Structure formats: structure tokens, C-alpha cells
């Protein structure tokens, strides 16, 4: 990982070398550029060099302060706008001509950043060329023009040039659990078979009827179907489904209930017959032969156009609206975006389907027109609520592989990687937001932190990893095979080029930085303890859990929330909604209402089911994700990071005691003792037992994305997306910078 070094004032921008990636080339650059930091004054502006490569936009400052380089991937940009001396604006697209010399460049990013550069002292022709280059590479006209193809092509031609240990298509598991468990990609028969065995789905089988994508190009080659359905029947039925997307098994409950995804049947004449046969097969796969409950997601959830409209309004609110307005007006504007309303709708409906599987013991079929948008989100949320495995890092990554990547979620179109899709919709972001809501309510139930979720959202826009680059697995094979032929790359037995996998987080972050992905509040399935020199495993039961671990307000007594909790606290930035979670959905009986009341009245089992609180005080705005680049929204020495810091220190002290005790009981050598004591699973480490030191000065509510203090105003528009996009570590403090070589 390239380091940001503390530069002496005598160094100029020419002496600061830009770290470039394999196959990355500098297209254009311009000196004497001013990066605007504040909108109302220029006294904090930075002078430096603006560089455009075929992978990223970089700014290298002349400033003697340590933070020198800020990067932004071309995939993160939305619009490139230029102004001339008369303040005439032009939105520049690819292959367009620029008839005036730009004096200002404004880049709007998908992560809500706005980056502004001034060319008052720069050469006019150089400024024009770099602006045209940025516009060109920010809006590629073809999928194969993305940087990922150029990089992987170079790797295949010159394997010896492999950088940072990147193996094209390598399996991930970069931040697996302590045993080195890797993230299954569900590209093989064996991955699906292991998942069947893990969930105990004995009446289901792995089907290979789509091997070579012979049946459907938007389904994986291998998927799971009822054992009673023969391959010939599946081939016959496939013609009746939209996109030939046959029913897909997602997960099995221990009671035998299954979660299944299904596209609509387009053949009206055969609809009733085929639907009945599919449902009968699912029923026969249930040990109790229970009925099937079908949920039409198109009728009960917001569609992708409504979600996109809500996201645009949310972005406008977070980026454009001033923060000096009254809180009531801002909260009203937030409510009008409907973003939190849609978050609540997905959580509510998923919880109702959890009830059907858990209490009614019926299999649930998620039906959607194409079965590759809303069902991705709903199926994933249901599994996060029901299965604690998917609340671990490796489990969560396997869930995304299974329900999004391999199930054919259209990342290329929905993320608008080519900047020309009319099908853009932030469903994946909404899913991560829903998971964050659960993490916020049950912090001890998740192994990962909100930093991990935010970085995951950022990684979806990096045009290097193949994980979030395509609409389906078949598109990866087809496009990469065509590219390989055009570049004379010999694939051998491989099915297309193998791109780097985003789950190998070591490609982006150092081992120290990845510690921020781990939640210090997480309570694992078992905790180690030492007894008579031997390591024992202590398994917790429901009685061992305190209700305070739920992460709910103190006003929650036996599942009942006081009326005062319906009113938002000042600066809470939450949606004012009346709770209606306990109102039974249409067609449901009083038993659903009673089930939820009984569940909330009991202490939560963190390794069992978790259900969302949906009152106005519980559905919040994900401030770290949406406010991290807004200076006015930052709270110095405040925000959830302060609790994260303190809990990390306490957890580190406990770990130190456990390690010391184990070393003492096992009579290890002093050298081994010191070696183990140096190890820590916490990013923030205690200086010793009973550490009473306060929070570091660099902490703010935007940590780890923006340091505070004097450095804050100089770096507020920086980004730590990845080692390829950032010349700095994931966070920078004055202490760290002072110790840089």
C-alpha cells in the first residue's frame, strides 16, 4: 500500500511522484491548479497538480501539510461540469468538443461528494485537455473499455507482472474468520452443495441443467431446486418464465420451510398449471408437507423507479440543502424524499415473511416480474434476520454472492457503470442501509461494523473488481471471452477471464485498516475461557444475555415503546413516522400481531432471530454514509465512533488479560508471551490495563473518512476508497503522519 509521506515545504509538486497501477497510464495533467475547500472563502484552498489517468482522477498538492494525494475513481463520477470566465456552465460528455477555456471544473460523485478545481493560474490549453480527458474516461461508451478489462488482459499476457498478489478471479476470503475461512463464490456445484448441507435442506438438490448457460443467460450455471423436479421438467417449464428464470432456492429454515425466488410466468394459458406444479414440488420438499405462501413483491414494495427518485431527492438534500435551516424544515424535507419510508417498507415486509417461515412453518416464494431486483433485497434481508451466519463477515459476503452476484442482479445497469443507463436504481445501497438499521438496533449481533458496510458500498463503484461489474455471470463470460479473442489471450479451459474479487480486501487495505471492519461489540457463538490451564468453550444461552445488548432505547420496557419515544430527539435526523408494525398485513390473522408482541417482550437471542424496530425513533438516516463529506454535519469528538473507540479499548484490555492468562497457564517462553501480547483484533488498542486515555483528537463523526482539526478543512473532500484510489491510509491522524517515514 502506498504511503502518504510528510513532505518538507521545499518540495514542489513535480517532486511528488504519483503512484500508478499496473496498466494505468497518465493521460493528461495540469499544474498550478487550485482545489477549492470552502464555498465562502479561498483561504483554505490547496494548490497542486491535477492528473487524469485511465483509471482515476488525482490531485497532488504543493502544500507542505502531510495529506498530499486525493484520488477519485472514474467510476465514482456522475457529472463533469465546467465554467468559463463568464460563469457559463457546460456539462461535458465523452468525445465532445470544448469551445472555451475552462476556468473551473466541478466533479459530482456518486458518494455525494462535490470536488471543485480552479484553473486561474494554469495554462488554458492544459486545463482544457485534462478536462476533456476526465470527461472521456469518466463516461466509457463500452463495457470492455472499463479499466478492469485492460488490467486483467495485461495479467494474462504477463503473469509475472501480477501486483500485490492479485490473482484474477481469486476466491476472496481476505478478511475471513480466524480459521481462515474463505468466501464461497457459488460458481461451482460444490459451493451450492455445501450450502444445502449447512442449512439441512435434504429434499433439495443442486441442478446443473443450465451448465454453459444453455437454458437461461441470466441464471447461474448451478442452482438449487426441489428434488422432485426432474431436469426435463425444468427445461420444459423454463420457457414459460420471464427470462427463462426458473424458481431458485435461497435458504432453508431448520423447521423445513424454504425460501424460494421466482419470476412471473408469462404464458397465461399455462400459468395456473405450471404454478401449481412448482408449488406442489416445494410442498413435497417440506418435511411437514406444509403449504406455500407466495408474496408478490411488485404489489407490496416500492419499485425501482420510486427508489431511484427517492435516492435523487436524498442526494439533493444532503448535498445542496444548507444545514443552517431549522431542524423541523430539514426533517420534513427528509421525510419528503421517502427514502426512510422505503427502508421501513422492506424491513417490515421481510419481518412479516420471517413470521410466516418461523411461526407458520410454511415455505415462502418471493415472486417478482423478472425475479432479479426486489427479490434480491427481500431474500437477503430475510436471511440476515433468520440466520446468524449471514451476520458474520464471511457469511454476509457469501449472501451477497449468492443472492445478488450469481442470481443476476444487474449491477452494470443499476449502478450505471457506463453512465448511460435509464435503469439506474440504488437497490444495493438500500439493502446495505437496511442492514445498517439492524446493526444499529442490534450492535452485538453483527461481526462487521458500519465502516465495513460503507466501504462495501464504495467498492461497488471501483472499475477493477469483477464482483459488481456485470449484469449476470453469463455477461462476464461472454464479454471477457470476446475481449480475450480480440487480444489474442489463450483461455484454455477457463470460462472467460477471471477478474480480481472484491472479497479479497487485502488488495485494497492493509491488515491494520481491515480491523476497522470488525465490530468490537460483536458476541460470537462461543467465548474462550481458561480453566486449570486448559482452553474451554463457554456457550451462551438466552438467559446469559442482557436486554441492554439489544441497542434499543431505555424507554423500551417489555417490548412496549413509550409515547415520548415517538418524538425525535433534537439533532437525531430520524423520520417522524407513527409505528404500524403491529398492524397485521392484509390477509394475515391476529397471530402475527401476537407473535411480534411476544418476541419483543423477551430478551433477544443474538444468535437466533432478530426483528427490526420500525417506529419513528428507530428508523434513522445512515449519517456516516451520507454525511461523511459534509463539513457542517461533522461532530468533532462525537458520533458513534466515540463509543466504538471506548468499546475497542475495553475489548482489547479483555483480550490482553485472556492472552496473558493463557500464556501463564501454559508456561510459555517469555518470547512467545511477548509475541502474542503484541497481537490485537482491535483497531484502537489499549496502552495497558485500566487505560483511561481519552478519545484521540482526530476522531469525528465522519471517521474514518475525514480527519478533524486543521487537517479537516484540508482533506474534507478526500476519499480512502482503496489503495488504488488513495495515497493515504484509511484514516490519518497527526500522530500517524508524524511517524511516517
XYZ file of C-alpha atoms in Angstrom:
741
model
C 0.000 0.000 0.000
C 1.458 3.315 -0.986
C 2.119 5.653 1.893
C 1.426 9.360 2.171
C 4.637 10.892 3.413
C 5.255 14.056 5.342
C 6.743 16.425 2.804
C 9.095 19.318 3.545
C 7.971 22.798 2.464
C 10.802 22.962 -0.088
C 9.350 20.169 -2.217
C 7.208 21.158 -5.179
C 4.504 19.192 -6.977
C 6.919 17.908 -9.603
C 8.880 16.003 -6.945
C 5.843 14.206 -5.622
C 5.539 11.052 -7.637
C 2.069 9.711 -8.377
C 1.746 6.019 -7.641
C 0.126 4.368 -10.634
C -1.314 0.914 -11.034
C -0.387 -1.841 -13.481
C -1.636 -0.826 -16.963
C -2.509 2.605 -15.618
C -1.217 5.457 -17.743
C -1.206 9.207 -17.199
C -3.387 10.688 -19.937
C -3.170 14.384 -19.080
C -2.115 16.613 -16.224
C -2.068 20.300 -15.399
C -0.044 22.265 -12.821
C -0.939 25.331 -10.747
C -4.479 24.091 -10.061
C -6.385 25.344 -7.048
C -8.620 22.852 -5.216
C -11.476 24.702 -3.548
C -12.193 23.585 0.004
C -14.803 26.042 1.228
C -17.576 27.718 -0.748
C -17.416 31.065 1.043
C -13.644 31.661 1.216
C -10.474 30.715 -0.643
C -8.079 30.883 2.303
C -8.127 27.106 2.813
C -7.726 26.225 -0.888
C -4.908 23.911 -1.916
C -2.529 24.403 -4.829
C -1.208 21.459 -6.762
C -1.323 19.291 -9.851
C -4.447 17.681 -11.316
C -3.763 14.361 -13.025
C -6.087 12.209 -15.121
C -5.172 8.572 -15.746
C -7.191 5.881 -17.461
C -8.299 4.695 -14.002
C -8.635 7.682 -11.685
C -8.520 11.413 -11.126
C -5.715 12.507 -8.810
C -4.769 15.757 -7.117
C -1.244 16.207 -5.722
C -0.811 19.276 -3.579
C 2.078 21.677 -3.242
C 1.082 22.175 0.369
C 3.671 21.159 2.994
C 0.934 19.543 5.079
C 1.112 15.747 5.106
C -2.057 14.858 3.232
C -0.817 15.170 -0.324
C -2.850 12.980 -2.617
C -6.596 12.680 -3.148
C -7.983 10.172 -5.634
C -11.370 9.558 -7.186
C -12.154 6.603 -9.423
C -13.713 7.423 -12.780
C -16.473 5.008 -11.819
C -17.437 7.241 -8.912
C -18.154 10.329 -11.000
C -21.639 11.351 -12.119
C -21.245 14.664 -13.926
C -18.301 16.747 -15.111
C -19.205 20.456 -15.288
C -17.015 23.321 -16.492
C -17.346 27.090 -16.196
C -15.706 29.814 -18.244
C -14.775 33.347 -17.217
C -18.389 34.450 -17.697
C -19.638 31.654 -15.398
C -21.109 29.843 -18.377
C -21.629 26.199 -17.433
C -21.233 23.165 -19.660
C -21.854 19.528 -18.779
C -19.192 17.709 -20.740
C -19.711 14.221 -22.103
C -17.349 11.823 -23.888
C -15.990 12.769 -27.309
C -17.364 16.302 -27.036
C -15.520 19.446 -28.061
C -14.849 22.327 -25.717
C -15.033 25.723 -27.400
C -13.868 27.799 -24.426
C -11.015 27.656 -21.967
C -12.386 26.370 -18.647
C -11.636 28.337 -15.505
C -13.417 25.958 -13.137
C -14.047 22.199 -13.014
C -16.757 20.678 -10.804
C -16.981 16.903 -10.391
C -20.133 15.412 -8.885
C -19.572 11.986 -7.350
C -21.950 9.133 -6.606
C -20.932 9.082 -2.955
C -22.371 12.611 -2.503
C -19.019 14.401 -2.853
C -18.595 17.561 -4.913
C -14.996 18.333 -5.895
C -14.169 21.766 -7.345
C -10.958 22.923 -9.052
C -9.948 26.368 -10.327
C -7.570 26.981 -13.270
C -6.880 30.710 -12.729
C -3.093 30.253 -12.878
C -2.964 27.115 -15.027
C -2.240 27.043 -18.731
C -5.563 27.282 -20.629
C -4.737 24.571 -23.162
C -3.509 22.175 -20.453
C -6.659 22.801 -18.429
C -8.835 22.112 -21.460
C -7.018 18.851 -22.241
C -7.258 17.478 -18.714
C -10.972 18.345 -18.551
C -11.641 16.563 -21.833
C -9.659 13.545 -20.633
C -11.633 13.369 -17.374
C -14.935 13.588 -19.260
C -13.817 10.882 -21.685
C -12.677 8.308 -19.127
C -15.499 9.054 -16.699
C -18.092 8.044 -19.285
C -16.931 4.951 -21.184
C -19.040 4.016 -24.175
C -18.487 0.275 -23.944
C -18.124 -2.279 -21.152
C -14.812 -3.560 -22.479
C -13.347 -0.055 -22.176
C -13.515 -0.226 -18.390
C -10.143 -0.415 -16.665
C -10.819 -3.928 -15.360
C -10.516 -5.416 -18.849
C -7.241 -3.672 -19.603
C -5.784 -4.731 -16.268
C -6.839 -8.384 -16.492
C -5.690 -8.570 -20.108
C -2.222 -7.458 -19.049
C -2.181 -10.025 -16.246
C -2.985 -12.847 -18.660
C -0.342 -11.699 -21.138
C 2.290 -11.162 -18.448
C 1.575 -13.265 -15.337
C 4.898 -12.198 -13.848
C 3.586 -8.634 -13.565
C 0.949 -9.642 -11.044
C 0.899 -6.826 -8.491
C 0.148 -7.066 -4.786
C -0.561 -10.748 -5.149
C -3.709 -10.218 -7.195
C -4.942 -13.427 -8.722
C -7.592 -12.795 -11.385
C -10.809 -14.241 -10.053
C -9.188 -15.305 -6.826
C -11.659 -16.563 -4.219
C -11.653 -13.810 -1.696
C -11.705 -14.517 1.959
C -9.293 -11.664 2.560
C -10.973 -10.920 5.880
C -12.368 -14.305 6.680
C -12.727 -15.550 10.198
C -9.929 -16.605 12.483
C -9.800 -20.077 10.960
C -9.060 -18.644 7.513
C -12.496 -19.443 6.088
C -12.942 -18.066 2.596
C -15.996 -16.566 0.965
C -17.766 -19.082 -1.312
C -18.446 -17.593 -4.741
C -21.240 -20.059 -5.675
C -19.746 -20.522 -9.123
C -19.345 -24.273 -8.628
C -21.547 -27.248 -7.892
C -19.729 -27.899 -4.630
C -20.442 -24.423 -3.183
C -24.190 -24.915 -3.590
C -23.987 -28.463 -2.250
C -22.234 -27.249 0.902
C -24.934 -24.625 1.424
C -27.634 -27.299 1.135
C -25.882 -29.351 3.793
C -25.277 -26.319 6.016
C -28.987 -25.479 6.078
C -30.185 -29.094 6.235
C -32.202 -28.858 3.001
C -32.280 -32.611 2.462
C -35.173 -32.536 -0.021
C -33.428 -30.139 -2.380
C -30.698 -30.784 -4.942
C -28.135 -28.889 -6.994
C -29.260 -28.634 -10.599
C -26.787 -28.379 -13.491
C -29.363 -28.069 -16.267
C -28.131 -24.526 -17.023
C -24.483 -25.539 -17.338
C -22.948 -23.477 -20.121
C -25.957 -21.139 -19.767
C -27.906 -23.399 -22.118
C -31.311 -22.567 -20.610
C -31.085 -19.003 -19.265
C -28.362 -16.388 -19.649
C -29.424 -14.529 -16.506
C -29.242 -17.511 -14.137
C -26.124 -19.111 -12.651
C -24.873 -22.352 -14.119
C -25.751 -24.175 -10.917
C -28.671 -23.558 -8.595
C -30.886 -25.478 -6.193
C -34.330 -26.923 -6.967
C -36.737 -29.387 -5.297
C -35.504 -32.950 -5.583
C -38.884 -33.994 -7.013
C -38.423 -31.796 -10.090
C -36.598 -33.589 -12.900
C -34.244 -31.762 -15.268
C -36.549 -32.417 -18.201
C -39.446 -30.770 -16.362
C -37.279 -27.762 -15.578
C -36.294 -27.368 -19.219
C -39.930 -27.568 -20.245
C -41.150 -25.126 -17.595
C -38.365 -22.626 -18.242
C -39.964 -21.411 -21.484
C -42.955 -20.112 -19.534
C -40.974 -17.857 -17.162
C -39.833 -14.325 -17.967
C -36.156 -14.520 -18.894
C -36.499 -18.311 -18.542
C -35.685 -17.699 -14.864
C -36.848 -20.865 -13.175
C -37.564 -20.888 -9.404
C -34.384 -20.511 -7.313
C -33.910 -21.877 -3.810
C -32.313 -19.391 -1.428
C -32.334 -20.863 2.068
C -33.892 -23.480 4.330
C -35.222 -22.953 7.848
C -34.401 -25.642 10.437
C -38.131 -26.458 10.557
C -38.027 -27.358 6.858
C -39.554 -24.179 5.424
C -37.802 -22.965 2.293
C -37.222 -19.513 0.845
C -37.624 -19.515 -2.935
C -37.383 -16.802 -5.605
C -39.435 -16.953 -8.778
C -40.021 -14.787 -11.842
C -43.504 -14.285 -13.227
C -44.972 -16.826 -15.628
C -45.518 -15.121 -18.976
C -47.557 -17.918 -20.573
C -51.077 -17.027 -19.442
C -52.579 -20.277 -20.696
C -50.061 -22.400 -18.798
C -49.730 -20.118 -15.763
C -52.085 -21.919 -13.391
C -50.824 -25.378 -14.359
C -47.102 -24.596 -14.044
C -47.566 -22.553 -10.896
C -49.390 -25.448 -9.249
C -46.692 -27.932 -10.210
C -43.935 -25.723 -8.835
C -45.810 -25.175 -5.569
C -46.510 -28.907 -5.252
C -42.798 -29.652 -5.665
C -41.923 -27.106 -2.976
C -44.582 -28.592 -0.698
C -43.157 -32.091 -1.161
C -39.744 -30.745 -0.167
C -41.122 -29.713 3.248
C -40.988 -32.432 5.933
C -44.490 -31.446 7.114
C -45.796 -31.026 3.562
C -46.818 -27.505 4.536
C -48.458 -25.058 2.172
C -46.591 -22.439 0.169
C -47.028 -18.745 0.880
C -46.485 -16.516 -2.159
C -45.511 -12.878 -1.824
C -45.949 -10.658 -4.879
C -43.169 -8.123 -4.314
C -44.245 -5.944 -7.238
C -47.518 -5.205 -5.430
C -46.323 -4.710 -1.851
C -42.951 -2.952 -2.209
C -41.749 0.223 -3.963
C -40.488 -0.300 -7.496
C -37.017 0.539 -8.776
C -38.152 3.854 -10.294
C -39.586 5.025 -6.962
C -36.399 4.012 -5.161
C -34.271 5.896 -7.695
C -36.451 9.004 -7.321
C -36.127 8.824 -3.530
C -32.344 8.486 -3.807
C -32.075 11.535 -6.070
C -34.078 13.593 -3.572
C -31.939 12.311 -0.703
C -28.773 13.256 -2.561
C -30.080 16.728 -3.293
C -30.993 17.159 0.355
C -27.627 16.016 1.691
C -25.541 17.877 -0.896
C -27.436 21.037 -1.770
C -29.582 21.963 1.217
C -27.936 24.281 3.770
C -27.631 22.987 7.300
C -28.469 26.307 8.905
C -32.173 25.773 8.359
C -34.390 24.750 11.244
C -34.375 21.089 12.164
C -38.108 20.806 11.578
C -37.765 22.005 7.986
C -34.823 19.707 7.304
C -36.604 16.688 8.795
C -39.688 17.493 6.783
C -37.574 17.573 3.631
C -36.009 14.251 4.642
C -39.437 12.708 5.068
C -40.499 14.002 1.668
C -37.674 12.077 -0.003
C -39.462 8.848 1.089
C -36.081 7.103 1.401
C -36.608 6.124 5.026
C -40.189 5.189 4.260
C -38.961 2.667 1.694
C -36.317 1.359 4.114
C -39.089 0.779 6.602
C -41.281 -0.943 3.989
C -38.586 -3.500 3.098
C -37.805 -4.230 6.751
C -41.475 -4.566 7.628
C -42.336 -6.899 4.776
C -39.256 -9.041 5.378
C -40.177 -9.355 9.057
C -43.671 -10.497 8.105
C -42.194 -13.204 5.875
C -39.879 -14.238 8.708
C -43.041 -14.791 10.754
C -44.524 -17.000 8.032
C -41.447 -19.234 7.946
C -40.703 -19.256 11.674
C -44.182 -19.426 13.181
C -46.435 -20.809 10.445
C -43.805 -23.288 9.199
C -44.627 -22.598 5.553
C -42.290 -22.138 2.626
C -42.200 -18.636 1.158
C -41.989 -17.858 -2.559
C -40.852 -14.345 -3.498
C -42.468 -13.541 -6.815
C -41.331 -10.634 -8.985
C -41.622 -9.841 -12.666
C -38.046 -10.823 -13.541
C -37.018 -12.061 -10.089
C -33.727 -10.174 -10.010
C -34.350 -6.840 -8.259
C -36.691 -6.587 -5.275
C -36.313 -10.290 -4.566
C -32.536 -9.852 -4.147
C -33.155 -7.353 -1.372
C -36.057 -9.151 0.317
C -34.427 -12.592 0.218
C -31.192 -11.206 1.670
C -32.932 -9.327 4.487
C -34.965 -12.385 5.473
C -31.812 -14.472 5.738
C -29.972 -11.807 7.744
C -32.865 -11.780 10.237
C -33.146 -15.557 10.442
C -29.600 -16.916 10.123
C -26.776 -15.595 12.360
C -24.220 -16.980 9.890
C -25.139 -14.188 7.496
C -24.375 -11.669 10.232
C -20.693 -12.652 10.146
C -18.300 -11.133 7.624
C -17.753 -14.278 5.561
C -21.426 -15.210 5.796
C -22.561 -11.765 4.693
C -20.212 -11.835 1.719
C -21.449 -15.283 0.727
C -25.019 -13.969 0.964
C -24.241 -11.153 -1.482
C -22.530 -13.611 -3.826
C -25.497 -15.973 -3.687
C -28.441 -13.583 -3.782
C -27.024 -10.710 -5.829
C -23.985 -11.574 -7.958
C -24.905 -15.120 -9.007
C -28.678 -14.546 -9.017
C -28.292 -11.994 -11.790
C -28.707 -8.616 -10.125
C -27.957 -6.115 -12.877
C -25.030 -4.253 -11.320
C -23.936 -2.796 -14.660
C -27.318 -1.164 -15.292
C -28.449 -0.463 -11.735
C -25.096 1.108 -10.764
C -24.898 2.792 -14.181
C -21.231 1.976 -14.663
C -21.377 3.190 -18.270
C -23.232 6.426 -17.316
C -25.918 5.883 -19.942
C -28.422 3.530 -18.358
C -32.041 4.549 -17.862
C -32.386 1.589 -15.494
C -30.259 3.021 -12.688
C -31.562 2.319 -9.183
C -29.683 2.069 -5.860
C -31.206 -1.198 -4.649
C -27.867 -2.483 -3.383
C -27.362 0.682 -1.347
C -30.876 0.321 0.061
C -30.052 -3.231 1.131
C -26.890 -2.067 2.904
C -28.926 0.709 4.548
C -31.494 -1.838 5.785
C -28.696 -3.978 7.218
C -27.248 -0.871 8.877
C -30.628 -0.259 10.539
C -30.463 -3.768 12.030
C -26.830 -3.260 13.021
C -27.771 -0.020 14.749
C -30.549 -1.765 16.687
C -28.626 -4.964 17.498
C -24.941 -3.984 17.530
C -23.820 -7.135 19.356
C -25.400 -9.407 16.722
C -23.135 -8.432 13.798
C -19.474 -9.237 13.310
C -18.976 -6.334 10.898
C -19.127 -2.593 11.506
C -20.805 0.275 9.668
C -17.380 1.201 8.255
C -17.389 -2.187 6.523
C -20.851 -1.540 5.056
C -19.796 1.912 3.836
C -16.603 0.597 2.225
C -18.626 -2.183 0.604
C -20.898 0.424 -0.965
C -17.853 2.354 -2.186
C -16.260 -0.782 -3.638
C -19.256 -1.365 -5.906
C -18.087 1.610 -7.993
C -14.438 0.617 -8.472
C -13.975 -0.456 -12.085
C -11.349 -3.087 -11.307
C -13.166 -5.888 -9.496
C -15.459 -8.163 -11.433
C -17.783 -8.783 -8.495
C -20.052 -5.767 -9.063
C -19.284 -5.060 -12.709
C -21.752 -7.184 -14.684
C -25.474 -7.799 -15.027
C -25.073 -11.559 -14.617
C -22.382 -14.271 -14.641
C -23.060 -15.041 -18.297
C -22.285 -11.454 -19.276
C -18.895 -11.727 -17.587
C -18.122 -14.888 -19.542
C -19.411 -13.513 -22.849
C -17.770 -10.078 -22.689
C -14.463 -11.318 -21.322
C -14.287 -14.132 -23.869
C -14.834 -11.657 -26.705
C -12.178 -9.407 -25.197
C -9.755 -12.340 -24.866
C -10.223 -13.266 -28.518
C -9.646 -9.677 -29.634
C -6.453 -9.509 -27.556
C -5.255 -12.992 -28.521
C -5.441 -14.278 -24.940
C -5.463 -18.050 -24.578
C -8.144 -19.037 -22.043
C -7.653 -22.784 -22.134
C -10.393 -24.469 -20.097
C -11.400 -21.245 -18.336
C -14.865 -19.807 -18.897
C -13.925 -16.231 -19.652
C -11.374 -14.010 -17.976
C -11.065 -14.115 -14.204
C -11.259 -10.672 -12.628
C -9.955 -9.783 -9.162
C -12.545 -10.443 -6.460
C -13.613 -7.622 -4.176
C -13.818 -10.004 -1.192
C -10.052 -10.178 -1.044
C -9.895 -6.983 0.978
C -6.107 -7.256 1.304
C -5.955 -5.914 -2.256
C -7.397 -2.622 -1.039
C -6.468 -2.250 2.619
C -3.678 -3.121 4.984
C -4.283 -5.678 7.737
C -4.393 -2.842 10.269
C -7.009 -0.907 8.308
C -9.181 -4.011 7.941
C -9.529 -4.146 11.709
C -11.984 -1.273 11.346
C -14.314 -3.692 9.573
C -14.751 -5.694 12.789
C -17.393 -4.746 15.319
C -15.961 -4.720 18.886
C -19.472 -5.207 20.314
C -19.978 -8.490 18.465
C -20.609 -11.518 20.653
C -19.525 -14.653 18.833
C -21.174 -18.007 19.092
C -18.833 -19.016 21.889
C -16.254 -17.279 24.048
C -12.956 -18.852 25.159
C -12.126 -19.200 28.830
C -9.274 -20.815 30.723
C -9.816 -23.434 33.410
C -6.907 -25.260 35.057
C -4.633 -24.376 32.172
C -6.997 -25.756 29.527
C -8.981 -23.766 26.984
C -12.712 -24.247 27.460
C -15.604 -23.045 25.355
C -18.440 -21.261 27.066
C -21.687 -21.272 25.096
C -24.189 -18.605 25.952
C -27.885 -19.181 26.272
C -30.781 -16.725 26.184
C -30.555 -16.226 29.929
C -26.969 -15.011 29.595
C -27.983 -12.027 27.529
C -28.922 -8.704 28.975
C -31.676 -6.788 27.290
C -29.275 -3.858 27.122
C -27.423 -5.681 24.347
C -30.304 -5.014 22.020
C -29.181 -1.488 21.364
C -32.691 -0.131 21.943
C -33.753 2.965 23.874
C -34.107 2.740 27.662
C -37.783 3.522 27.244
C -38.354 0.081 25.745
C -39.970 -1.947 28.512
C -41.010 -5.485 27.644
C -41.300 -4.579 24.005
C -43.558 -1.574 24.598
C -42.273 1.815 23.489
C -43.458 4.838 25.387
C -45.290 7.565 23.503
C -42.465 10.001 24.213
C -40.151 7.822 22.128
C -42.248 8.558 19.041
C -40.936 12.119 19.105
C -37.468 12.624 17.656
C -34.695 13.997 19.790
C -33.023 17.165 18.621
C -30.312 16.532 16.016
C -31.489 12.933 15.706
C -32.242 13.234 11.964
C -34.811 10.480 12.096
C -38.046 10.016 10.285
C -41.221 11.055 12.087
C -43.431 8.072 11.474
C -46.149 6.552 13.583
C -45.473 2.905 14.336
C -47.666 0.460 12.487
C -45.511 -2.646 12.733
C -48.090 -4.398 14.877
C -50.871 -3.829 12.375
C -51.370 -7.199 10.631
C -50.747 -7.219 6.916
C -53.674 -7.842 4.599
C -54.775 -11.439 4.737
C -52.930 -12.142 7.981
C -54.574 -13.066 11.267
C -54.222 -11.837 14.816
C -51.482 -14.434 15.378
C -48.897 -12.313 13.552
C -49.541 -9.389 15.857
C -49.263 -11.659 18.879
C -46.061 -13.242 17.587
C -44.325 -9.884 17.311
C -45.535 -8.766 20.729
C -44.299 -11.986 22.316
C -40.945 -11.749 20.542
C -40.253 -8.171 21.600
C -41.302 -8.978 25.169
C -38.434 -11.465 25.564
C -34.670 -10.926 25.804
C -33.183 -11.215 22.347
C -31.071 -14.211 21.371
C -28.253 -12.658 19.377
C -27.590 -15.990 17.683
C -31.195 -16.505 16.741
C -33.815 -14.402 15.012
C -33.645 -10.627 15.084
C -36.597 -8.457 14.087
C -36.489 -4.728 13.288
C -37.968 -1.950 15.406
C -39.910 0.203 12.979
C -41.151 3.154 14.983
C -40.151 6.677 14.033
C -37.375 6.691 16.606
C -35.771 3.531 15.266
C -35.529 4.121 11.500
C -32.662 6.572 11.132
C -30.593 8.232 8.475
C -27.268 6.493 7.858
C -25.177 9.542 8.625
C -21.722 8.008 8.143
C -22.573 7.036 4.571
C -24.493 10.145 3.510
C -22.913 12.916 5.609
C -19.230 11.951 5.622
C -18.264 14.619 3.088
C -20.412 17.413 4.545
C -18.280 19.667 6.777
C -21.288 21.210 8.523
C -22.555 17.795 9.570
C -19.335 16.650 11.229
C -19.158 16.465 15.001
C -15.648 16.752 16.365
C -15.034 14.117 19.055
C -18.620 12.968 18.561
C -20.766 10.445 16.805
C -20.894 6.690 17.138
C -17.135 6.417 16.670
C -16.590 7.609 20.244
C -18.458 4.572 21.572
C -16.637 2.396 19.031
C -13.327 3.725 20.344
C -14.139 3.142 24.012
C -15.552 -0.353 23.450
C -12.494 -1.241 21.355
C -10.209 -0.279 24.234
C -12.242 -2.349 26.696
C -12.302 -5.346 24.346
C -8.561 -5.010 23.807
C -7.973 -4.996 27.565
C -10.043 -8.172 27.903
C -8.052 -9.771 25.085
C -4.805 -8.775 26.786
C -5.952 -10.410 30.022
C -7.009 -13.590 28.226
C -3.726 -13.823 26.337
C -1.729 -13.220 29.486
C -3.690 -15.845 31.357
C -3.289 -18.424 28.612
C 0.427 -17.771 28.405
C 0.790 -18.019 32.160
C -1.162 -21.281 32.374
C 0.690 -22.875 29.503
C 4.120 -21.801 30.878
C 5.186 -20.418 27.500
C 8.512 -18.782 26.984
C 8.796 -15.058 27.541
C 9.487 -14.535 23.854
C 6.291 -16.280 22.814
C 4.434 -14.415 25.525
C 5.504 -11.027 24.223
C 4.778 -12.043 20.645
C 1.180 -12.935 21.397
C 0.617 -9.877 23.549
C 1.534 -7.740 20.558
C -1.372 -9.215 18.609
C -4.728 -7.459 18.683
C -8.001 -7.746 16.855
C -8.900 -4.129 17.649
C -8.050 -1.097 15.578
C -7.906 1.085 18.681
C -5.602 -0.551 21.186
C -5.304 -0.003 24.905
C -1.999 1.309 26.221
C -2.326 -1.139 29.071
C -4.783 -2.407 31.622
C -7.109 0.246 33.046
C -6.362 2.584 30.167
C -8.032 5.910 30.979
C -6.821 7.873 27.962
C -9.422 9.944 26.160
C -10.502 9.796 22.557
C -7.847 10.821 20.001
C -8.083 14.363 18.702
C -8.592 13.219 15.121
C -11.896 11.455 15.799
C -15.070 12.895 14.338
C -18.495 11.622 13.369
C -17.151 11.120 9.812
C -14.264 8.883 10.878
C -12.531 7.182 9.130
C -13.351 9.250 6.068
C -12.342 12.729 7.261
C -9.885 13.730 9.972
C -10.730 16.787 12.061
C -8.910 19.898 13.237
C -6.715 21.835 10.833
C -6.351 18.765 8.667
C -10.116 18.520 8.331
C -10.533 21.572 6.167
C -7.620 20.475 4.023
C -8.927 16.981 3.406
C -12.681 17.193 3.662
C -13.073 16.236 0.000
C -10.564 13.403 0.084
C -11.500 9.755 -0.068
C -9.993 6.486 1.187
C -11.843 4.230 -1.264
C -8.969 1.847 -1.841
C -5.224 1.511 -2.046
C -5.568 2.197 -5.767
C -7.615 5.331 -5.169
C -5.955 6.658 -2.048
C -2.399 7.653 -1.355
C -3.171 7.643 2.358
C -4.241 5.038 4.820
C -7.916 4.623 5.590
C -7.565 7.397 8.138
C -4.901 9.869 9.003
C -4.080 11.457 12.318
C -1.428 13.961 13.219
C 0.270 11.287 15.296
C 0.331 8.783 12.463
C 1.512 11.323 9.955
C 4.315 12.463 12.215
C 5.592 8.905 12.351
C 5.542 8.301 8.609
C 8.918 7.607 7.037
